């Protein structure tokens, strides 16, 4: 009866039962617990219908193949968010999409492109997103992301309601036409803009450092060691380009810019802190006060003022702090 | 003795395992974790616990053995002397026997109590020899008499038949040889001797393999296109060929199309042959073939249209499409089950264990993977880890191992080295593989304990892997001359080697330590190709090249088979090594905190190599298709009588 090599019924039944038991134990029960016990963070809001439609496009185009949405609790991931991701963060986004489609696999397993957990904060500019979707190489020369021209329409005369995209001529198939965003593209960008970690001050376990000896030097070296170029590449080059030349029709150049070279750096720093939308020929500059520290801003400002042929005086962390205090006092 | 050997072997393994850690240490150790103790890593603790369990069991067995040995040794001494005496008589030559008998006749004999040895320090042999001549005992005389009688016996030469010369009037002998390189088992010849098989079964097998070859070409063409898109992202700009949409087309068509259909086709032959029975239901087999092909075709189209289940790897087909596949799988399993139930052999051959397991477990896991009740929020992620890992481990790996347990010994014309090792690997495969899915989400917000369980049991995977590898290699031992004669064994040998390396490496990759550097990088892609291509596809090619020529009675051109082998093998090496090195560089650049775009630009040369390796593999598949095509052209049904113009004029 229990001689498995002679009784096919027992063999099939045993392997079935044991496997079901193990599966329930290791997958079904933990998954059900995860579903039942997790609540959303109090500040988190549900996706708007528009954003949810954008999420559907995000899944349909297979963005998850290259973009993760999980900030792991290890040090190298701290550039993608203010804190490690929590189960609660996925409460609204990871819900069954339709009768045909399950809850989206947003966490991802490969990071060929950047993590998008906090992209709404890191890259709030709508203009940038549209250009980037139309063809990523317009804004990031080295990118290997596929272009998504089918999310846009080429029209002779755009309606007043249409969102026009200032695509540089060499990326246009027909230069006599104007590129406008379809509703799909708009919804996708709304979704990307909605990707922000809520309550960054929320106390959770911090990041696991990759090196425990590093903390040793941090206190006295941190200030001097900040690499303005790396910070610029991370935070600014997406729009203003690594060459500092910007992008005609979308993002202004910093090379030779009057504002950048001005001996009085106050306007420049205020633009970084508060954002800027005074010039119609260019996209909107997002405010970065919450994302960059005074020391980081000082490093970036110094890099911008002394690169690509620019030459201007240096600023210190204290100068930035002074301007930040001033800006805060106006706002209050 | 055997338990001490066992202990030594375990120790050797443990040291070897540690060596692996040390080897991989410098790769990520450059500046990080320099002061982290190796022993602090849960992955390592898990390994040590498992190793400790084995040592405890081994120590228990060893103690038990020693105690019994001591008890027995006393009783044995007397018995041994007699045995020694008997052995001595049996091994006596003609001359020695004559001398012994005459000496015994001449000597003065006495009883055992009175037997006095001339020299007490003599070794035992000398004492026994002395006793043989001087001991008074009727048994000795009887034994000597028997021996003498046997030595005098002579064969007349006609005992087994007659003195006639052998003839072969019916032409049953095709080749005759005096060169036998393997003294125990006669090796199979290269000729494509057609085996007598049920023609309905042959048709089914050929149809399954035929469709699988189509999906291999389709799936890997898409794969090459994907690889090229890393270098030329603006290649086409067409929505239905965009990277995000066709990546799952590639993975799913090689999974559910190429690999699954080839496995099932080969499985039909294995199950029927090892159960010594006919295919149970032809109808079911054909329906299942149509269903699976339909599922992969509609699935690929829907993915290209942008309709997918939610982006979880290998669950990209929406449930209506996956249900078509599942029905095909149910029919297949029912057929296999009935064939085993109708077997005319008493025992169920080990291959059928694996094939049963693969079908049952895959059905369970696809149902769990698609049921919606526990998949909101991170529940989906836990199920995803479970599903994608089991998809590979319970379906492809288990089924393919089952096939190898049949095709490897049948190719070499000898039994599998150890049947029980195969059974051990079967149960441990089920136990350990099932528990380790979450290791795809290490450091994610999934509960820490779940990640730890997955990592610890990843180390447990060493057991089935070591058992399987040892079994296959020891089966091959002594038959390596086959490598020179055909490509069947080289395909299988590469499969075995990758089975060991790919699986062990996979387990190491699960440790938090290594996950730190490699997770999210292209290293994962290298690993999945090492396993799904290096193990599964190479095994399947070995099996197909072993079986199809025999079913049809025609061999493919061996040079072309060789070209297929080398293109695939070299392509795979270029592919995996480029991505492993590149993936490590990528991980290190992230740890350093370099701007993200640097991790993209540094990959460009490696991606180029991957595209080159991938193209090699694809060209290999074209050659494979041509080979199979040539063999298929030679297929005619076996029932056809010999035409008169085929007879040799007498």
CSV table of N, CA and C in Angstrom, one decimal, chain A residues 94-182:
chain,number,residue,atom,x,y,z
A,94,UNK,N,-1.2,48.4,-5.5
A,94,UNK,CA,-1.3,47.0,-5.8
A,94,UNK,C,-2.6,46.4,-5.5
A,95,UNK,N,-3.6,46.7,-6.3
A,95,UNK,CA,-4.9,46.1,-6.2
A,95,UNK,C,-5.3,45.5,-7.5
A,96,UNK,N,-6.1,44.5,-7.5
A,96,UNK,CA,-6.5,43.8,-8.7
A,96,UNK,C,-6.9,44.8,-9.7
A,97,UNK,N,-6.4,44.7,-11.0
A,97,UNK,CA,-6.6,45.8,-12.0
A,97,UNK,C,-8.0,45.6,-12.7
A,98,UNK,N,-8.3,44.4,-13.0
A,98,UNK,CA,-9.6,44.1,-13.7
A,98,UNK,C,-9.9,42.7,-13.5
A,99,UNK,N,-11.1,42.3,-14.1
A,99,UNK,CA,-11.5,40.9,-14.1
A,99,UNK,C,-10.4,40.0,-14.7
A,100,UNK,N,-9.7,40.6,-15.7
A,100,UNK,CA,-8.7,39.8,-16.5
A,100,UNK,C,-7.3,39.9,-15.9
A,101,UNK,N,-7.1,40.9,-15.1
A,101,UNK,CA,-5.7,41.2,-14.7
A,101,UNK,C,-5.6,41.2,-13.2
A,102,UNK,N,-4.5,40.7,-12.7
A,102,UNK,CA,-4.3,40.6,-11.3
A,102,UNK,C,-3.7,41.9,-10.7
A,103,UNK,N,-3.3,41.9,-9.5
A,103,UNK,CA,-2.7,43.1,-8.9
A,103,UNK,C,-1.3,43.2,-9.6
A,104,UNK,N,-0.9,44.4,-9.9
A,104,UNK,CA,0.3,44.6,-10.7
A,104,UNK,C,1.6,44.3,-10.0
A,105,UNK,N,2.5,43.7,-10.6
A,105,UNK,CA,3.8,43.3,-10.0
A,105,UNK,C,4.7,44.5,-10.0
A,106,UNK,N,4.5,45.4,-9.1
A,106,UNK,CA,5.2,46.7,-9.2
A,106,UNK,C,6.6,46.6,-8.7
A,107,UNK,N,6.9,45.7,-7.8
A,107,UNK,CA,8.2,45.7,-7.1
A,107,UNK,C,9.4,45.5,-8.1
A,108,UNK,N,9.1,44.6,-9.1
A,108,UNK,CA,10.1,44.4,-10.1
A,108,UNK,C,11.2,43.5,-9.7
A,109,UNK,N,12.0,43.0,-10.7
A,109,UNK,CA,13.1,42.2,-10.3
A,109,UNK,C,14.4,42.7,-11.0
A,110,UNK,N,14.3,43.7,-11.8
A,110,UNK,CA,15.5,44.2,-12.5
A,110,UNK,C,15.5,45.7,-12.5
A,111,UNK,N,16.7,46.3,-12.4
A,111,UNK,CA,16.8,47.7,-12.3
A,111,UNK,C,17.7,48.2,-13.5
A,112,UNK,N,17.2,47.9,-14.7
A,112,UNK,CA,18.0,48.4,-15.9
A,112,UNK,C,17.8,49.9,-16.0
A,113,UNK,N,16.6,50.4,-15.6
A,113,UNK,CA,16.4,51.8,-15.5
A,113,UNK,C,16.3,52.2,-14.0
A,114,UNK,N,16.2,53.5,-13.7
A,114,UNK,CA,16.1,53.8,-12.2
A,114,UNK,C,14.9,53.3,-11.5
A,115,UNK,N,15.0,53.2,-10.2
A,115,UNK,CA,13.8,52.9,-9.4
A,115,UNK,C,12.9,54.1,-9.5
A,116,UNK,N,11.5,53.8,-9.5
A,116,UNK,CA,10.6,54.9,-9.6
A,116,UNK,C,9.7,55.2,-8.4
A,117,UNK,N,10.1,54.6,-7.3
A,117,UNK,CA,9.3,54.8,-6.0
A,117,UNK,C,9.0,56.3,-5.8
A,118,UNK,N,10.1,57.1,-6.0
A,118,UNK,CA,10.0,58.5,-5.6
A,118,UNK,C,10.1,59.4,-6.8
A,119,UNK,N,9.9,58.9,-8.0
A,119,UNK,CA,10.2,59.7,-9.2
A,119,UNK,C,9.4,61.0,-9.3
A,120,UNK,N,8.2,60.9,-8.7
A,120,UNK,CA,7.3,62.1,-8.7
A,120,UNK,C,8.0,63.3,-8.0
A,121,UNK,N,8.8,63.0,-7.0
A,121,UNK,CA,9.4,64.0,-6.3
A,121,UNK,C,10.8,64.4,-6.9
A,122,UNK,N,11.5,63.3,-7.4
A,122,UNK,CA,12.8,63.6,-8.0
A,122,UNK,C,12.6,64.3,-9.3
A,123,UNK,N,11.6,64.0,-10.1
A,123,UNK,CA,11.5,64.6,-11.4
A,123,UNK,C,10.0,65.0,-11.6
A,124,UNK,N,9.7,66.2,-11.0
A,124,UNK,CA,8.3,66.6,-11.0
A,124,UNK,C,7.9,67.2,-12.3
A,125,UNK,N,8.8,67.6,-13.2
A,125,UNK,CA,8.5,68.3,-14.4
A,125,UNK,C,7.8,67.5,-15.4
A,126,UNK,N,6.6,68.0,-15.7
A,126,UNK,CA,5.7,67.3,-16.7
A,126,UNK,C,6.4,67.4,-18.1
A,127,UNK,N,7.0,68.5,-18.4
A,127,UNK,CA,7.6,68.7,-19.8
A,127,UNK,C,8.7,67.6,-20.0
A,128,UNK,N,9.5,67.5,-18.9
A,128,UNK,CA,10.6,66.5,-19.0
A,128,UNK,C,10.0,65.1,-19.3
A,129,UNK,N,9.0,64.7,-18.6
A,129,UNK,CA,8.4,63.4,-18.7
A,129,UNK,C,7.9,63.2,-20.1
A,130,UNK,N,7.2,64.2,-20.7
A,130,UNK,CA,6.7,64.0,-22.0
A,130,UNK,C,7.8,63.8,-23.0
A,131,UNK,N,8.8,64.7,-23.0
A,131,UNK,CA,9.9,64.5,-23.9
A,131,UNK,C,10.6,63.2,-23.7
A,132,UNK,N,10.8,62.8,-22.5
A,132,UNK,CA,11.4,61.5,-22.2
A,132,UNK,C,10.7,60.3,-22.7
A,133,UNK,N,9.3,60.4,-22.6
A,133,UNK,CA,8.5,59.3,-23.1
A,133,UNK,C,8.6,59.3,-24.6
A,134,UNK,N,8.5,60.5,-25.2
A,134,UNK,CA,8.5,60.5,-26.7
A,134,UNK,C,9.8,59.9,-27.3
A,135,UNK,N,10.9,60.3,-26.7
A,135,UNK,CA,12.2,59.6,-27.0
A,135,UNK,C,13.2,59.9,-25.9
A,136,UNK,N,13.5,59.0,-25.1
A,136,UNK,CA,14.3,59.2,-23.9
A,136,UNK,C,15.7,59.9,-24.2
A,137,UNK,N,16.2,59.7,-25.4
A,137,UNK,CA,17.5,60.2,-25.8
A,137,UNK,C,17.5,61.7,-26.0
A,138,UNK,N,16.2,62.3,-26.1
A,138,UNK,CA,16.2,63.8,-26.2
A,138,UNK,C,16.8,64.4,-24.9
A,139,UNK,N,16.4,63.8,-23.8
A,139,UNK,CA,16.9,64.4,-22.5
A,139,UNK,C,18.0,63.6,-21.9
A,140,UNK,N,18.1,62.3,-22.1
A,140,UNK,CA,19.3,61.6,-21.5
A,140,UNK,C,20.0,60.8,-22.7
A,141,UNK,N,21.1,61.4,-23.1
A,141,UNK,CA,21.8,60.9,-24.3
A,141,UNK,C,22.1,59.5,-24.2
A,142,UNK,N,22.5,59.0,-23.0
A,142,UNK,CA,23.0,57.6,-22.9
A,142,UNK,C,21.9,56.6,-22.7
A,143,UNK,N,20.7,57.1,-22.5
A,143,UNK,CA,19.6,56.2,-22.1
A,143,UNK,C,19.4,55.0,-23.2
A,144,UNK,N,19.0,53.8,-22.7
A,144,UNK,CA,18.7,52.7,-23.6
A,144,UNK,C,17.2,52.4,-23.5
A,145,UNK,N,16.4,53.3,-22.9
A,145,UNK,CA,15.0,53.0,-22.8
A,145,UNK,C,14.3,53.1,-24.2
A,146,UNK,N,13.3,52.3,-24.4
A,146,UNK,CA,12.6,52.4,-25.7
A,146,UNK,C,11.8,53.7,-25.8
A,147,UNK,N,11.7,54.2,-27.0
A,147,UNK,CA,10.8,55.4,-27.2
A,147,UNK,C,9.3,55.0,-27.3
A,148,UNK,N,8.4,55.9,-26.9
A,148,UNK,CA,7.0,55.5,-27.0
A,148,UNK,C,6.2,56.5,-27.8
A,149,UNK,N,6.6,56.6,-29.1
A,149,UNK,CA,5.9,57.6,-30.0
A,149,UNK,C,4.4,57.3,-30.1
A,150,UNK,N,4.0,56.1,-29.9
A,150,UNK,CA,2.6,55.8,-30.1
A,150,UNK,C,1.7,56.4,-29.0
A,151,UNK,N,2.3,56.9,-28.0
A,151,UNK,CA,1.5,57.6,-26.9
A,151,UNK,C,1.3,59.1,-27.3
A,152,UNK,N,1.8,59.5,-28.5
A,152,UNK,CA,1.7,60.9,-28.9
A,152,UNK,C,1.0,60.9,-30.3
A,153,UNK,N,0.5,62.1,-30.6
A,153,UNK,CA,-0.1,62.2,-32.0
A,153,UNK,C,0.7,63.3,-32.7
A,154,UNK,N,0.8,63.2,-34.0
A,154,UNK,CA,1.5,64.3,-34.8
A,154,UNK,C,0.3,65.0,-35.5
A,155,UNK,N,0.2,66.3,-35.3
A,155,UNK,CA,-0.9,67.0,-35.9
A,155,UNK,C,-0.4,68.2,-36.6
A,156,UNK,N,-1.2,68.6,-37.6
A,156,UNK,CA,-0.8,69.9,-38.3
A,156,UNK,C,-1.1,71.1,-37.4
A,157,UNK,N,-2.3,71.1,-36.9
A,157,UNK,CA,-2.7,72.2,-36.0
A,157,UNK,C,-3.3,71.7,-34.7
A,158,UNK,N,-2.5,71.9,-33.7
A,158,UNK,CA,-3.0,71.4,-32.4
A,158,UNK,C,-4.2,72.3,-31.9
A,159,UNK,N,-5.1,71.6,-31.2
A,159,UNK,CA,-6.2,72.3,-30.5
A,159,UNK,C,-5.6,73.1,-29.3
A,160,UNK,N,-6.4,74.1,-28.9
A,160,UNK,CA,-5.9,74.8,-27.7
A,160,UNK,C,-5.7,74.0,-26.5
A,161,UNK,N,-6.6,72.9,-26.4
A,161,UNK,CA,-6.5,72.0,-25.3
A,161,UNK,C,-5.3,71.1,-25.3
A,162,UNK,N,-4.8,70.9,-26.5
A,162,UNK,CA,-3.7,69.9,-26.6
A,162,UNK,C,-2.4,70.3,-25.9
A,163,UNK,N,-1.7,69.3,-25.3
A,163,UNK,CA,-0.4,69.6,-24.7
A,163,UNK,C,0.6,69.4,-25.8
A,164,UNK,N,1.2,70.5,-26.2
A,164,UNK,CA,2.2,70.4,-27.2
A,164,UNK,C,3.6,70.0,-26.6
A,165,UNK,N,4.3,69.2,-27.4
A,165,UNK,CA,5.6,68.8,-26.9
A,165,UNK,C,6.7,69.4,-27.8
A,166,UNK,N,7.6,70.1,-27.2
A,166,UNK,CA,8.7,70.8,-28.0
A,166,UNK,C,9.8,69.8,-28.4
A,167,UNK,N,9.5,68.9,-29.3
A,167,UNK,CA,10.5,67.9,-29.7
A,167,UNK,C,11.6,68.5,-30.6
A,168,UNK,N,12.9,68.4,-30.3
A,168,UNK,CA,13.9,68.9,-31.1
A,168,UNK,C,13.8,68.3,-32.5
A,169,UNK,N,14.2,69.1,-33.5
A,169,UNK,CA,13.9,68.7,-34.9
A,169,UNK,C,14.5,67.4,-35.3
A,170,UNK,N,15.7,67.0,-34.8
A,170,UNK,CA,16.3,65.8,-35.3
A,170,UNK,C,15.6,64.6,-34.8
A,171,UNK,N,14.6,64.7,-33.8
A,171,UNK,CA,13.9,63.6,-33.3
A,171,UNK,C,12.5,63.5,-34.0
A,172,UNK,N,12.2,64.4,-34.9
A,172,UNK,CA,10.9,64.4,-35.5
A,172,UNK,C,10.9,63.7,-36.8
A,173,UNK,N,9.8,62.9,-37.0
A,173,UNK,CA,9.7,62.2,-38.3
A,173,UNK,C,9.3,63.2,-39.4
A,174,UNK,N,8.4,64.1,-39.0
A,174,UNK,CA,7.9,65.1,-40.0
A,174,UNK,C,7.9,66.5,-39.3
A,175,UNK,N,8.9,67.3,-39.8
A,175,UNK,CA,9.1,68.6,-39.1
A,175,UNK,C,8.0,69.6,-39.3
A,176,UNK,N,7.1,69.3,-40.2
A,176,UNK,CA,6.0,70.3,-40.4
A,176,UNK,C,4.9,70.1,-39.5
A,177,UNK,N,5.0,69.0,-38.7
A,177,UNK,CA,3.9,68.7,-37.8
A,177,UNK,C,4.3,69.0,-36.3
A,178,UNK,N,3.2,69.0,-35.5
A,178,UNK,CA,3.5,69.3,-34.1
A,178,UNK,C,3.1,68.1,-33.3
A,179,UNK,N,4.0,67.7,-32.3
A,179,UNK,CA,3.7,66.5,-31.5
A,179,UNK,C,2.8,66.9,-30.3
A,180,UNK,N,1.7,66.2,-30.1
A,180,UNK,CA,0.9,66.5,-28.9
A,180,UNK,C,0.7,65.2,-28.2
A,181,UNK,N,0.5,65.3,-26.9
A,181,UNK,CA,0.3,64.1,-26.0
A,181,UNK,C,-1.1,63.6,-26.1
A,182,UNK,N,-1.2,62.2,-26.2
A,182,UNK,CA,-2.5,61.6,-26.1
A,182,UNK,C,-2.9,61.5,-24.7
